[in-house]
Short mmCIF file of C-alpha atoms in Angstrom, two decimals:
data_model
loop_
_atom_site.label_atom_id
_atom_site.label_comp_id
_atom_site.label_asym_id
_atom_site.label_seq_id
_atom_site.Cartn_x
_atom_site.Cartn_y
_atom_site.Cartn_z
CA GLY P 289 -0.03 0.06 -0.05
CA GLN P 290 1.20 3.31 1.11
CA THR P 291 4.23 2.09 3.26
CA ASN P 292 6.83 2.89 0.32
CA ARG P 293 5.14 6.26 -0.18
CA LEU P 294 5.34 7.11 3.51
CA ALA P 295 8.99 5.90 3.90
CA LEU P 296 9.99 8.09 1.00
CA GLY P 297 8.16 11.05 2.53
CA ILE P 298 9.97 10.45 5.99
CA PHE P 299 13.24 10.50 4.01
CA PHE P 300 12.37 13.79 2.38
CA LEU P 301 11.15 15.13 5.85
CA ILE P 302 14.71 14.29 7.26
CA LEU P 303 16.40 15.99 4.13
CA THR P 304 14.03 19.23 4.64
CA ALA P 305 15.29 19.25 8.26
CA LEU P 306 18.93 18.87 7.34
CA CYS P 307 18.76 21.86 4.89
CA SER P 308 17.06 23.99 7.60
CA MET P 309 20.04 23.28 9.97
CA PHE P 310 22.41 24.70 7.29
CA ILE P 311 20.77 28.08 7.16
CA PRO P 312 22.23 29.30 10.52
CA TYR P 313 25.67 27.90 9.34
CA PHE P 314 25.70 30.09 6.13
CA ALA P 315 24.39 33.12 8.13
CA GLY P 316 27.25 32.79 10.26
CA LYS P 317 29.53 32.59 7.32
CA MET P 318 27.84 35.80 6.19
CA THR P 319 28.59 37.42 9.57
CA ASP P 320 32.21 36.23 9.04
CA ALA P 321 32.54 38.12 5.84
CA VAL P 322 31.18 41.33 7.41
CA THR P 323 33.84 40.99 10.20
CA ILE P 324 36.61 40.23 7.62
CA ALA P 325 35.46 43.36 5.67
CA LEU P 326 35.79 45.48 8.65
CA THR P 327 39.24 44.22 9.33
CA GLY P 328 40.36 45.57 5.96
CA ASP P 329 40.38 42.76 3.57
CA PRO P 330 37.58 43.51 1.07
CA ALA P 331 38.44 40.98 -1.61
CA ARG P 332 38.42 38.09 0.99
CA ALA P 333 35.17 39.31 2.50
CA LYS P 334 33.48 39.49 -0.82
CA ARG P 335 34.50 36.00 -1.76
CA LYS P 336 33.36 34.73 1.73
CA ALA P 337 29.90 36.60 1.41
CA THR P 338 29.32 35.36 -2.12
CA GLU P 339 29.98 31.79 -0.95
CA ALA P 340 27.66 32.29 2.16
CA PHE P 341 25.02 33.72 -0.34
CA TYR P 342 25.19 30.84 -2.79
CA GLY P 343 25.20 28.44 0.11
CA ILE P 344 21.98 29.88 1.61
CA LEU P 345 20.49 30.01 -1.89
CA ILE P 346 21.21 26.39 -2.80
CA VAL P 347 20.09 24.98 0.61
CA SER P 348 16.87 27.16 0.60
CA ILE P 349 15.99 25.92 -3.05
CA LEU P 350 16.82 22.28 -2.00
CA GLY P 351 14.78 22.48 1.23
CA GLY P 352 11.88 23.83 -0.86
CA VAL P 353 12.14 20.89 -3.40
CA PHE P 354 12.34 18.47 -0.43
CA GLN P 355 9.45 19.99 1.33
CA THR P 356 7.30 19.98 -1.77
CA ALA P 357 8.12 16.11 -2.30
CA ARG P 358 7.35 15.51 1.44
CA SER P 359 3.97 17.22 1.22
CA TYR P 360 3.06 15.66 -2.00
CA LEU P 361 4.08 12.04 -0.75
CA PHE P 362 2.29 12.47 2.59
CA ASN P 363 -0.86 14.09 1.05
CA THR P 364 -1.42 11.44 -1.59
CA ALA P 365 -0.71 8.65 0.89
CA SER P 366 -3.53 10.04 3.24
CA TYR P 367 -5.93 10.54 0.27
CA ASN P 368 -5.31 7.01 -0.98
CA VAL P 369 -5.88 5.62 2.54
CA VAL P 370 -9.10 7.66 2.91
CA ALA P 371 -10.33 6.67 -0.56
CA ARG P 372 -9.71 2.87 0.25
CA LEU P 373 -11.43 3.35 3.65
CA ARG P 374 -14.52 5.04 1.99
CA ASN P 375 -14.63 2.12 -0.70
CA ARG P 376 -14.41 -0.59 2.18
CA LEU P 377 -17.11 1.31 4.16
CA PHE P 378 -19.36 1.72 1.21
CA SER P 379 -18.99 -2.01 0.15
CA ASN P 380 -19.76 -3.08 3.90
CA ILE P 381 -22.93 -0.88 3.79
CA LEU P 382 -23.99 -2.48 0.61
CA ARG P 383 -23.67 -5.85 2.17
CA GLN P 384 -25.98 -5.09 5.07
CA GLU P 385 -29.44 -6.65 5.30
CA VAL P 386 -32.56 -4.54 4.61
CA GLY P 387 -33.51 -4.30 8.25
CA PHE P 388 -30.37 -2.37 8.76
CA PHE P 389 -31.64 0.66 6.61
CA ASP P 390 -34.74 0.82 8.60
CA SER P 391 -32.94 1.56 11.62
CA VAL P 392 -30.11 3.87 10.10
CA THR P 393 -30.99 7.08 8.53
CA SER P 394 -29.37 7.76 4.89
CA GLY P 395 -27.95 11.14 6.29
CA SER P 396 -25.98 9.29 8.99
CA LEU P 397 -24.67 6.89 6.40
CA ILE P 398 -23.58 9.83 4.05
CA SER P 399 -22.12 11.54 7.13
CA ARG P 400 -19.95 8.35 7.79
CA LEU P 401 -18.76 8.20 4.32
CA THR P 402 -17.67 11.91 4.00
CA ALA P 403 -17.20 13.72 7.13
CA ASP P 404 -15.76 11.00 9.41
CA THR P 405 -13.46 9.65 6.79
CA ASN P 406 -12.23 13.06 5.95
CA LEU P 407 -11.07 13.47 9.67
CA LEU P 408 -8.50 10.76 8.98
CA LYS P 409 -6.72 12.76 6.36
CA ASN P 410 -5.38 15.19 8.90
CA VAL P 411 -4.13 12.37 11.31
#
């Protein structure tokens, strides 16, 4: 079922977290570049600032890509689980005896098929 999709989603979740941890590292490098500029070595400061800027840019883009992949995988997995649950619930409703439908209202059944199964998407 959805195990592989969720495992891959967890992998992208970890990659997103790792990218987030690199932002302060490169921000520190940018601060170092400012300090170097104040000490009178503008060429080295410019090189360090450029490296830090591109580091932040690359890590941010990768983090966004990983976050998008994670969201897609988790959302599609949850939608598939809910769809499968709805199908199973509907099949079980259809297999009930006629007397069951005398005691349960159609509104209650529709509510179970839509609202209650939708609650599982956010779990």
